[in-house]
Amino acid sequence: MKKLILTTAVALFALPALAGPLDPPEGPVASSMKTLVEVEPRTPLKYETTPGNGEHFFVIVQPGSYYLASSLIVTGDTGAILISAPDVTIDMNGFFIARAGGGTSTRPLISVDANAFSNTTIRNGALRESGNHGIVLGRNARIENVTVRNAKGDGINVGQRSIISNCFIEAPLGNGIVVSTHSIVENSTVYSAGQNGIVTSTQGRVIGSFANQCSQSGISVAYGSHVEGCTVNANTAFGITGQLNSGALKILGNSSTNNGSGGIRVYHSSIVRDNNISSSGLQVACIAVIEDGSRIEGNLCHGGPHAVQIENSGIDNLVIGNHSRSATVGNGFATVNQANNMIGPVVSTGGTIMSTSPFANFSR
């Protein structure tokens, strides 16, 4: 019994040695909570933080990250947001910007100032009834997940080295999307543009995008551009076209249907491969080659006067492995000058394929 009591006493005596000091450390007690700036480091677009200048509702003069906290409707000739600083990101947070009454204006809804500041990002919102262009930005711009409806000019117009992704443009009076040199348009849609759907400058890329029912061509690209995996339908001129004298194009794996002047048009030194082109009312051809030195390979062409037409005495073009169905002029390849171009034999009979050429074209 005495042994038990002694053991308990020793244990109780040792307890204080296991506890920490009763006196707190010197100095003020620091909060472990985040500050408001740490919780939301972005700046809200409002009069107190980004006051306007009489011509624009908000003016951004410092680099940084900004956000809309509500939708915005502007009136008269006022622009919504003027960006007067580089390295600006605006998150629209799913809100919209609109012009009351849909009248004309000399100012886009969102724009950079005359110094064309670079590295601007706009994302996650909608613009409608712009009295001018919808969005106009400088070089190195990025626009993501934005809808622009009923702009009186272009839907989106940006400078060189820009990226437009996952955007939807409907019924602009001008072009749908215009990008300058070395820019990318990806996974975007233009519907019912008053001019062209998507327009690039030199060495642009248009990937996985749609252009439908535009008053000119669906996609119009300049020298060295690449168009792949796109769908163009019911545009008044061509589905996909190189701009005047633009060469070195790559037009790969696209779908072009019911475009008024033709499916695809290139000028020189271009590759047109694995496209599906269909229409019963083409004025020119499924594929029109204007000049020299292009490779037309592995395309499926249905309807129209010609599957492939080489114009302006073009020479040194290679036409192989294409399939023409229901051409209304000859076998679909009749206008290819075989003396000056290289064309695989045309197989037009049914049944077992008798040609042994790996370069044969087919026509039915």
mmCIF file of C-alpha atoms in Angstrom:
data_model
loop_
_atom_site.group_PDB
_atom_site.id
_atom_site.type_symbol
_atom_site.label_atom_id
_atom_site.label_comp_id
_atom_site.label_asym_id
_atom_site.label_seq_id
_atom_site.Cartn_x
_atom_site.Cartn_y
_atom_site.Cartn_z
ATOM 1 C CA MET A 1 0.000 0.000 0.000
ATOM 2 C CA LYS A 2 2.816 2.382 0.967
ATOM 3 C CA LYS A 3 4.565 1.517 -2.292
ATOM 4 C CA LEU A 4 1.431 2.461 -4.325
ATOM 5 C CA ILE A 5 1.014 5.795 -2.529
ATOM 6 C CA LEU A 6 4.663 6.679 -3.056
ATOM 7 C CA THR A 7 4.478 5.890 -6.795
ATOM 8 C CA THR A 8 1.358 8.053 -7.233
ATOM 9 C CA ALA A 9 2.964 10.954 -5.414
ATOM 10 C CA VAL A 10 6.044 10.821 -7.589
ATOM 11 C CA ALA A 11 3.885 10.798 -10.724
ATOM 12 C CA LEU A 12 1.831 13.800 -9.590
ATOM 13 C CA PHE A 13 4.952 15.690 -8.625
ATOM 14 C CA ALA A 14 6.344 15.176 -12.136
ATOM 15 C CA LEU A 15 3.249 16.555 -13.995
ATOM 16 C CA PRO A 16 4.233 20.263 -13.914
ATOM 17 C CA ALA A 17 7.493 19.416 -15.601
ATOM 18 C CA LEU A 18 5.526 18.219 -18.662
ATOM 19 C CA ALA A 19 3.555 21.474 -19.150
ATOM 20 C CA GLY A 20 4.760 24.524 -21.083
ATOM 21 C CA PRO A 21 5.624 27.882 -19.523
ATOM 22 C CA LEU A 22 2.724 29.791 -18.028
ATOM 23 C CA ASP A 23 4.057 33.185 -19.150
ATOM 24 C CA PRO A 24 3.375 34.061 -22.878
ATOM 25 C CA PRO A 25 6.289 35.236 -25.067
ATOM 26 C CA GLU A 26 7.087 38.930 -25.192
ATOM 27 C CA GLY A 27 5.631 41.133 -27.941
ATOM 28 C CA PRO A 28 2.136 41.529 -29.454
ATOM 29 C CA VAL A 29 0.078 38.485 -30.273
ATOM 30 C CA ALA A 30 0.055 38.011 -34.093
ATOM 31 C CA SER A 31 -3.195 37.080 -35.851
ATOM 32 C CA SER A 32 -3.250 33.787 -37.700
ATOM 33 C CA MET A 33 -6.106 34.981 -39.969
ATOM 34 C CA LYS A 34 -5.585 36.218 -43.552
ATOM 35 C CA THR A 35 -6.025 39.922 -44.262
ATOM 36 C CA LEU A 36 -8.706 41.115 -46.679
ATOM 37 C CA VAL A 37 -6.002 41.770 -49.271
ATOM 38 C CA GLU A 38 -4.751 38.226 -48.888
ATOM 39 C CA VAL A 39 -8.269 36.804 -49.193
ATOM 40 C CA GLU A 40 -9.025 38.863 -52.362
ATOM 41 C CA PRO A 41 -5.828 40.320 -53.832
ATOM 42 C CA ARG A 42 -7.618 41.573 -56.968
ATOM 43 C CA THR A 43 -8.990 45.087 -57.377
ATOM 44 C CA PRO A 44 -12.734 45.549 -57.985
ATOM 45 C CA LEU A 45 -13.721 47.679 -60.959
ATOM 46 C CA LYS A 46 -15.633 50.543 -59.352
ATOM 47 C CA TYR A 47 -15.560 54.326 -59.209
ATOM 48 C CA GLU A 48 -13.405 54.476 -56.083
ATOM 49 C CA THR A 49 -10.644 52.252 -57.495
ATOM 50 C CA THR A 50 -10.784 52.812 -61.276
ATOM 51 C CA PRO A 51 -12.584 56.136 -61.871
ATOM 52 C CA GLY A 52 -13.595 57.032 -65.410
ATOM 53 C CA ASN A 53 -12.511 60.000 -67.510
ATOM 54 C CA GLY A 54 -15.786 61.076 -69.094
ATOM 55 C CA GLU A 55 -15.129 58.995 -72.205
ATOM 56 C CA HIS A 56 -14.872 55.620 -70.454
ATOM 57 C CA PHE A 57 -16.782 54.363 -67.440
ATOM 58 C CA PHE A 58 -13.694 52.752 -65.876
ATOM 59 C CA VAL A 59 -10.029 53.531 -66.573
ATOM 60 C CA ILE A 60 -7.269 51.181 -65.404
ATOM 61 C CA VAL A 61 -3.925 52.950 -64.909
ATOM 62 C CA GLN A 62 -1.959 50.385 -62.880
ATOM 63 C CA PRO A 63 -0.828 46.849 -63.757
ATOM 64 C CA GLY A 64 -2.578 44.139 -61.810
ATOM 65 C CA SER A 65 -5.601 41.875 -61.535
ATOM 66 C CA TYR A 66 -9.117 43.360 -61.642
ATOM 67 C CA TYR A 67 -12.635 41.961 -61.522
ATOM 68 C CA LEU A 68 -16.228 42.952 -62.218
ATOM 69 C CA ALA A 69 -18.516 42.769 -59.199
ATOM 70 C CA SER A 70 -21.718 43.339 -61.210
ATOM 71 C CA SER A 71 -22.941 43.800 -64.774
ATOM 72 C CA LEU A 72 -22.452 47.190 -66.427
ATOM 73 C CA ILE A 73 -24.569 49.141 -68.926
ATOM 74 C CA VAL A 74 -23.054 52.214 -70.583
ATOM 75 C CA THR A 75 -24.877 54.969 -72.455
ATOM 76 C CA GLY A 76 -24.152 57.439 -75.228
ATOM 77 C CA ASP A 77 -20.653 57.412 -76.699
ATOM 78 C CA THR A 78 -19.036 56.117 -73.513
ATOM 79 C CA GLY A 79 -16.726 53.121 -73.556
ATOM 80 C CA ALA A 80 -16.942 50.678 -70.685
ATOM 81 C CA ILE A 81 -13.290 49.957 -69.798
ATOM 82 C CA LEU A 82 -10.118 51.690 -71.018
ATOM 83 C CA ILE A 83 -6.851 49.941 -70.164
ATOM 84 C CA SER A 84 -3.950 52.396 -69.815
ATOM 85 C CA ALA A 85 -1.351 50.082 -68.301
ATOM 86 C CA PRO A 86 0.508 46.902 -69.282
ATOM 87 C CA ASP A 87 0.110 43.530 -67.576
ATOM 88 C CA VAL A 88 -3.578 43.809 -66.738
ATOM 89 C CA THR A 89 -5.981 40.898 -66.166
ATOM 90 C CA ILE A 90 -9.751 41.421 -65.981
ATOM 91 C CA ASP A 91 -12.037 38.663 -64.728
ATOM 92 C CA MET A 92 -15.623 39.490 -65.680
ATOM 93 C CA ASN A 93 -16.895 36.893 -63.200
ATOM 94 C CA GLY A 94 -19.734 35.852 -65.490
ATOM 95 C CA PHE A 95 -21.222 39.368 -65.670
ATOM 96 C CA PHE A 96 -22.016 41.293 -68.871
ATOM 97 C CA ILE A 97 -21.208 44.695 -70.318
ATOM 98 C CA ALA A 98 -23.719 46.257 -72.715
ATOM 99 C CA ARG A 99 -24.541 49.515 -74.437
ATOM 100 C CA ALA A 100 -28.023 50.807 -73.702
ATOM 101 C CA GLY A 101 -30.183 50.960 -76.803
ATOM 102 C CA GLY A 102 -27.532 49.380 -79.011
ATOM 103 C CA GLY A 103 -26.592 52.646 -80.721
ATOM 104 C CA THR A 104 -23.362 53.375 -82.585
ATOM 105 C CA SER A 105 -20.267 54.662 -80.813
ATOM 106 C CA THR A 106 -16.729 55.735 -81.602
ATOM 107 C CA ARG A 107 -15.410 53.595 -78.732
ATOM 108 C CA PRO A 108 -15.265 49.829 -78.182
ATOM 109 C CA LEU A 109 -16.695 48.468 -74.969
ATOM 110 C CA ILE A 110 -13.239 47.276 -73.816
ATOM 111 C CA SER A 111 -10.035 48.694 -75.292
ATOM 112 C CA VAL A 112 -6.446 49.694 -74.665
ATOM 113 C CA ASP A 113 -5.425 53.299 -75.174
ATOM 114 C CA ALA A 114 -3.457 54.676 -78.096
ATOM 115 C CA ASN A 115 -0.151 53.420 -76.671
ATOM 116 C CA ALA A 116 -1.395 49.855 -77.305
ATOM 117 C CA PHE A 117 -0.285 48.459 -73.948
ATOM 118 C CA SER A 118 0.557 44.761 -74.026
ATOM 119 C CA ASN A 119 -0.092 41.627 -71.967
ATOM 120 C CA THR A 120 -3.796 42.116 -71.340
ATOM 121 C CA THR A 121 -6.104 39.235 -70.396
ATOM 122 C CA ILE A 122 -9.926 39.329 -70.478
ATOM 123 C CA ARG A 123 -11.918 36.310 -69.321
ATOM 124 C CA ASN A 124 -15.271 34.898 -68.224
ATOM 125 C CA GLY A 125 -17.994 37.279 -69.345
ATOM 126 C CA ALA A 126 -20.190 38.675 -72.109
ATOM 127 C CA LEU A 127 -20.438 41.876 -74.136
ATOM 128 C CA ARG A 128 -23.394 42.888 -76.229
ATOM 129 C CA GLU A 129 -24.715 45.750 -78.329
ATOM 130 C CA SER A 130 -21.314 47.404 -78.695
ATOM 131 C CA GLY A 131 -21.599 50.540 -80.795
ATOM 132 C CA ASN A 132 -18.135 49.853 -82.239
ATOM 133 C CA HIS A 133 -15.830 46.857 -81.902
ATOM 134 C CA GLY A 134 -16.495 44.658 -78.912
ATOM 135 C CA ILE A 135 -12.922 44.262 -77.614
ATOM 136 C CA VAL A 136 -9.763 45.897 -79.007
ATOM 137 C CA LEU A 137 -6.431 45.000 -77.376
ATOM 138 C CA GLY A 138 -2.739 45.283 -78.218
ATOM 139 C CA ARG A 139 -0.017 42.664 -78.551
ATOM 140 C CA ASN A 140 0.308 39.589 -76.336
ATOM 141 C CA ALA A 141 -3.387 39.709 -75.484
ATOM 142 C CA ARG A 142 -5.356 36.741 -74.216
ATOM 143 C CA ILE A 143 -9.162 36.489 -74.327
ATOM 144 C CA GLU A 144 -10.814 33.425 -72.804
ATOM 145 C CA ASN A 145 -14.422 32.310 -72.341
ATOM 146 C CA VAL A 146 -15.926 35.565 -73.595
ATOM 147 C CA THR A 147 -19.128 36.047 -75.629
ATOM 148 C CA VAL A 148 -19.588 39.097 -77.887
ATOM 149 C CA ARG A 149 -22.980 39.727 -79.500
ATOM 150 C CA ASN A 150 -24.192 42.380 -81.944
ATOM 151 C CA ALA A 151 -21.050 44.516 -82.187
ATOM 152 C CA LYS A 152 -21.271 47.324 -84.724
ATOM 153 C CA GLY A 153 -17.675 46.577 -85.785
ATOM 154 C CA ASP A 154 -15.484 43.521 -85.205
ATOM 155 C CA GLY A 155 -16.304 41.234 -82.327
ATOM 156 C CA ILE A 156 -12.680 40.900 -81.163
ATOM 157 C CA ASN A 157 -9.615 42.621 -82.635
ATOM 158 C CA VAL A 158 -6.162 42.056 -81.094
ATOM 159 C CA GLY A 159 -2.487 42.627 -81.835
ATOM 160 C CA GLN A 160 0.352 40.230 -82.563
ATOM 161 C CA ARG A 161 1.235 37.145 -80.505
ATOM 162 C CA SER A 162 -2.253 36.949 -79.016
ATOM 163 C CA ILE A 163 -4.449 33.969 -78.098
ATOM 164 C CA ILE A 164 -8.236 33.798 -78.409
ATOM 165 C CA SER A 165 -9.744 30.676 -76.858
ATOM 166 C CA ASN A 166 -13.235 29.365 -76.123
ATOM 167 C CA CYS A 167 -14.951 32.536 -77.320
ATOM 168 C CA PHE A 168 -18.330 32.940 -79.051
ATOM 169 C CA ILE A 169 -19.012 35.819 -81.448
ATOM 170 C CA GLU A 170 -22.497 36.367 -82.851
ATOM 171 C CA ALA A 171 -23.739 38.825 -85.480
ATOM 172 C CA PRO A 172 -21.021 41.491 -85.601
ATOM 173 C CA LEU A 173 -21.339 43.923 -88.495
ATOM 174 C CA GLY A 174 -17.609 43.552 -89.164
ATOM 175 C CA ASN A 175 -15.391 40.496 -88.810
ATOM 176 C CA GLY A 176 -15.911 38.063 -85.990
ATOM 177 C CA ILE A 177 -12.333 37.657 -84.733
ATOM 178 C CA VAL A 178 -9.272 39.489 -86.104
ATOM 179 C CA VAL A 179 -5.766 38.630 -84.878
ATOM 180 C CA SER A 180 -2.415 40.017 -85.942
ATOM 181 C CA THR A 181 0.837 38.180 -86.703
ATOM 182 C CA HIS A 182 1.815 34.977 -84.842
ATOM 183 C CA SER A 183 -1.534 34.663 -83.069
ATOM 184 C CA ILE A 184 -3.801 31.708 -82.260
ATOM 185 C CA VAL A 185 -7.576 31.267 -82.378
ATOM 186 C CA GLU A 186 -8.680 28.022 -80.763
ATOM 187 C CA ASN A 187 -11.983 26.366 -79.871
ATOM 188 C CA SER A 188 -13.967 29.476 -80.767
ATOM 189 C CA THR A 189 -17.154 30.083 -82.771
ATOM 190 C CA VAL A 190 -18.243 32.917 -85.054
ATOM 191 C CA TYR A 191 -21.826 33.000 -86.256
ATOM 192 C CA SER A 192 -23.368 35.357 -88.809
ATOM 193 C CA ALA A 193 -20.562 37.919 -89.151
ATOM 194 C CA GLY A 194 -21.156 40.833 -91.517
ATOM 195 C CA GLN A 195 -17.725 40.218 -93.053
ATOM 196 C CA ASN A 196 -15.357 37.279 -92.451
ATOM 197 C CA GLY A 197 -15.661 34.930 -89.539
ATOM 198 C CA ILE A 198 -12.017 34.589 -88.427
ATOM 199 C CA VAL A 199 -9.120 36.589 -89.918
ATOM 200 C CA THR A 200 -5.411 36.058 -89.207
ATOM 201 C CA SER A 201 -2.287 37.889 -90.255
ATOM 202 C CA THR A 202 1.002 36.169 -91.119
ATOM 203 C CA GLN A 203 1.726 32.809 -89.473
ATOM 204 C CA GLY A 204 -1.510 32.528 -87.554
ATOM 205 C CA ARG A 205 -3.135 29.356 -86.280
ATOM 206 C CA VAL A 206 -6.860 28.567 -86.245
ATOM 207 C CA ILE A 207 -7.552 25.313 -84.433
ATOM 208 C CA GLY A 208 -10.810 23.520 -83.609
ATOM 209 C CA SER A 209 -13.017 26.515 -84.384
ATOM 210 C CA PHE A 210 -16.326 27.161 -86.169
ATOM 211 C CA ALA A 211 -17.386 29.856 -88.660
ATOM 212 C CA ASN A 212 -20.975 29.711 -89.869
ATOM 213 C CA GLN A 213 -23.196 31.883 -92.087
ATOM 214 C CA CYS A 214 -20.752 34.774 -92.487
ATOM 215 C CA SER A 215 -21.263 37.278 -95.304
ATOM 216 C CA GLN A 216 -17.756 36.780 -96.685
ATOM 217 C CA SER A 217 -15.479 33.796 -95.989
ATOM 218 C CA GLY A 218 -15.573 31.651 -92.893
ATOM 219 C CA ILE A 219 -11.822 31.669 -92.182
ATOM 220 C CA SER A 220 -9.376 33.975 -93.995
ATOM 221 C CA VAL A 221 -5.653 33.481 -93.335
ATOM 222 C CA ALA A 222 -2.377 35.073 -94.408
ATOM 223 C CA TYR A 223 1.055 33.720 -95.352
ATOM 224 C CA GLY A 224 2.334 30.742 -93.391
ATOM 225 C CA SER A 225 -0.878 30.143 -91.455
ATOM 226 C CA HIS A 226 -2.262 26.817 -90.231
ATOM 227 C CA VAL A 227 -5.952 25.845 -90.106
ATOM 228 C CA GLU A 228 -6.816 22.478 -88.583
ATOM 229 C CA GLY A 229 -9.874 20.709 -87.221
ATOM 230 C CA CYS A 230 -12.271 23.550 -88.034
ATOM 231 C CA THR A 231 -15.866 23.509 -89.310
ATOM 232 C CA VAL A 232 -17.063 26.131 -91.799
ATOM 233 C CA ASN A 233 -20.628 26.123 -93.061
ATOM 234 C CA ALA A 234 -22.910 28.238 -95.251
ATOM 235 C CA ASN A 235 -20.568 31.197 -95.647
ATOM 236 C CA THR A 236 -21.212 33.400 -98.669
ATOM 237 C CA ALA A 237 -17.714 33.191 -100.182
ATOM 238 C CA PHE A 238 -15.215 30.427 -99.339
ATOM 239 C CA GLY A 239 -15.240 28.225 -96.304
ATOM 240 C CA ILE A 240 -11.479 28.631 -95.817
ATOM 241 C CA THR A 241 -9.367 30.947 -97.970
ATOM 242 C CA GLY A 242 -5.850 32.233 -98.228
ATOM 243 C CA GLN A 243 -5.667 35.976 -98.553
ATOM 244 C CA LEU A 244 -4.415 37.455 -101.840
ATOM 245 C CA ASN A 245 -1.115 35.834 -102.869
ATOM 246 C CA SER A 246 -0.693 34.195 -99.450
ATOM 247 C CA GLY A 247 1.290 30.971 -99.646
ATOM 248 C CA ALA A 248 2.796 28.329 -97.359
ATOM 249 C CA LEU A 249 -0.565 27.487 -95.808
ATOM 250 C CA LYS A 250 -1.444 24.226 -94.047
ATOM 251 C CA ILE A 251 -5.155 23.369 -94.308
ATOM 252 C CA LEU A 252 -5.613 20.041 -92.534
ATOM 253 C CA GLY A 253 -8.564 17.938 -91.446
ATOM 254 C CA ASN A 254 -11.350 20.502 -91.727
ATOM 255 C CA SER A 255 -15.041 20.188 -92.610
ATOM 256 C CA SER A 256 -16.410 22.629 -95.185
ATOM 257 C CA THR A 257 -20.060 22.468 -96.266
ATOM 258 C CA ASN A 258 -22.398 24.574 -98.389
ATOM 259 C CA ASN A 259 -20.129 27.589 -98.840
ATOM 260 C CA GLY A 260 -21.113 29.793 -101.755
ATOM 261 C CA SER A 261 -17.898 30.270 -103.763
ATOM 262 C CA GLY A 262 -16.081 27.089 -102.816
ATOM 263 C CA GLY A 263 -14.818 24.955 -99.996
ATOM 264 C CA ILE A 264 -11.108 25.819 -99.749
ATOM 265 C CA ARG A 265 -8.951 28.260 -101.748
ATOM 266 C CA VAL A 266 -5.161 28.522 -101.607
ATOM 267 C CA TYR A 267 -2.626 30.420 -103.683
ATOM 268 C CA HIS A 268 0.818 28.775 -103.743
ATOM 269 C CA SER A 269 3.169 26.443 -101.870
ATOM 270 C CA SER A 270 0.412 25.148 -99.604
ATOM 271 C CA ILE A 271 -0.745 21.787 -98.221
ATOM 272 C CA VAL A 272 -4.446 20.884 -98.356
ATOM 273 C CA ARG A 273 -4.926 17.452 -96.819
ATOM 274 C CA ASP A 274 -7.610 15.221 -95.284
ATOM 275 C CA ASN A 275 -10.431 17.746 -95.565
ATOM 276 C CA ASN A 276 -14.112 16.863 -96.039
ATOM 277 C CA ILE A 277 -15.809 19.271 -98.449
ATOM 278 C CA SER A 278 -19.434 19.004 -99.458
ATOM 279 C CA SER A 279 -21.944 21.092 -101.386
ATOM 280 C CA SER A 280 -24.274 20.894 -104.344
ATOM 281 C CA GLY A 281 -24.073 24.541 -105.370
ATOM 282 C CA LEU A 282 -20.405 25.567 -105.432
ATOM 283 C CA GLN A 283 -19.584 28.253 -107.976
ATOM 284 C CA VAL A 284 -15.886 27.349 -108.360
ATOM 285 C CA ALA A 285 -14.640 24.106 -106.851
ATOM 286 C CA CYS A 286 -14.380 22.139 -103.670
ATOM 287 C CA ILE A 287 -10.669 23.026 -103.704
ATOM 288 C CA ALA A 288 -9.398 25.945 -105.788
ATOM 289 C CA VAL A 289 -5.644 26.364 -106.329
ATOM 290 C CA ILE A 290 -4.746 29.756 -107.760
ATOM 291 C CA GLU A 291 -0.990 29.486 -108.326
ATOM 292 C CA ASP A 292 1.933 27.054 -108.140
ATOM 293 C CA GLY A 293 3.539 24.364 -106.044
ATOM 294 C CA SER A 294 0.792 23.141 -103.701
ATOM 295 C CA ARG A 295 0.080 19.607 -102.495
ATOM 296 C CA ILE A 296 -3.587 18.522 -102.581
ATOM 297 C CA GLU A 297 -3.889 15.122 -100.951
ATOM 298 C CA GLY A 298 -6.404 12.790 -99.363
ATOM 299 C CA ASN A 299 -9.445 15.068 -99.505
ATOM 300 C CA LEU A 300 -13.076 13.981 -99.864
ATOM 301 C CA CYS A 301 -15.010 16.279 -102.195
ATOM 302 C CA HIS A 302 -18.742 15.925 -102.764
ATOM 303 C CA GLY A 303 -20.715 17.957 -105.286
ATOM 304 C CA GLY A 304 -19.855 21.174 -107.076
ATOM 305 C CA PRO A 305 -18.447 21.602 -110.575
ATOM 306 C CA HIS A 306 -14.931 20.386 -109.707
ATOM 307 C CA ALA A 307 -13.218 18.501 -106.930
ATOM 308 C CA VAL A 308 -9.908 20.272 -107.615
ATOM 309 C CA GLN A 309 -9.479 23.218 -109.954
ATOM 310 C CA ILE A 310 -6.103 24.795 -110.729
ATOM 311 C CA GLU A 311 -6.507 28.331 -112.012
ATOM 312 C CA ASN A 312 -4.335 30.988 -113.656
ATOM 313 C CA SER A 313 -2.123 28.448 -115.422
ATOM 314 C CA GLY A 314 -0.790 27.155 -112.119
ATOM 315 C CA ILE A 315 2.097 24.695 -112.405
ATOM 316 C CA ASP A 316 3.962 22.146 -110.284
ATOM 317 C CA ASN A 317 0.967 21.304 -108.129
ATOM 318 C CA LEU A 318 0.648 17.739 -106.814
ATOM 319 C CA VAL A 319 -2.869 16.224 -106.739
ATOM 320 C CA ILE A 320 -2.986 12.704 -105.275
ATOM 321 C CA GLY A 321 -5.221 10.399 -103.283
ATOM 322 C CA ASN A 322 -8.364 12.525 -103.453
ATOM 323 C CA HIS A 323 -11.932 11.237 -103.718
ATOM 324 C CA SER A 324 -14.455 13.123 -105.844
ATOM 325 C CA ARG A 325 -18.160 12.330 -105.668
ATOM 326 C CA SER A 326 -20.931 13.766 -107.840
ATOM 327 C CA ALA A 327 -18.854 16.453 -109.555
ATOM 328 C CA THR A 328 -20.898 18.179 -112.239
ATOM 329 C CA VAL A 329 -17.995 18.750 -114.681
ATOM 330 C CA GLY A 330 -16.198 15.651 -115.929
ATOM 331 C CA ASN A 331 -14.582 13.475 -113.309
ATOM 332 C CA GLY A 332 -13.875 16.339 -110.907
ATOM 333 C CA PHE A 333 -10.238 16.689 -111.975
ATOM 334 C CA ALA A 334 -10.742 17.659 -115.615
ATOM 335 C CA THR A 335 -9.358 21.182 -115.253
ATOM 336 C CA VAL A 336 -6.007 20.040 -113.846
ATOM 337 C CA ASN A 337 -3.428 20.575 -116.600
ATOM 338 C CA GLN A 338 -1.556 17.299 -116.502
ATOM 339 C CA ALA A 339 1.301 18.602 -118.633
ATOM 340 C CA ASN A 340 2.277 21.265 -116.102
ATOM 341 C CA ASN A 341 1.116 19.646 -112.850
ATOM 342 C CA MET A 342 1.471 16.236 -111.248
ATOM 343 C CA ILE A 343 -1.820 14.366 -110.860
ATOM 344 C CA GLY A 344 -2.358 10.779 -109.851
ATOM 345 C CA PRO A 345 -4.403 8.629 -112.266
ATOM 346 C CA VAL A 346 -8.157 9.060 -111.892
ATOM 347 C CA VAL A 347 -10.063 5.842 -111.184
ATOM 348 C CA SER A 348 -13.728 6.255 -112.056
ATOM 349 C CA THR A 349 -14.996 2.702 -112.477
ATOM 350 C CA GLY A 350 -16.732 0.699 -109.793
ATOM 351 C CA GLY A 351 -15.730 -2.704 -108.522
ATOM 352 C CA THR A 352 -12.202 -3.872 -107.842
ATOM 353 C CA ILE A 353 -9.642 -1.085 -108.023
ATOM 354 C CA MET A 354 -7.439 -1.941 -110.983
ATOM 355 C CA SER A 355 -4.938 0.877 -110.664
ATOM 356 C CA THR A 356 -1.738 -0.082 -108.887
ATOM 357 C CA SER A 357 -0.676 3.511 -108.366
ATOM 358 C CA PRO A 358 -0.467 4.601 -104.713
ATOM 359 C CA PHE A 359 -1.179 8.137 -105.933
ATOM 360 C CA ALA A 360 -4.541 7.436 -107.609
ATOM 361 C CA ASN A 361 -7.454 9.833 -107.309
ATOM 362 C CA PHE A 362 -10.985 8.453 -107.327
ATOM 363 C CA SER A 363 -14.131 9.757 -108.945
ATOM 364 C CA ARG A 364 -17.701 8.476 -108.987
#
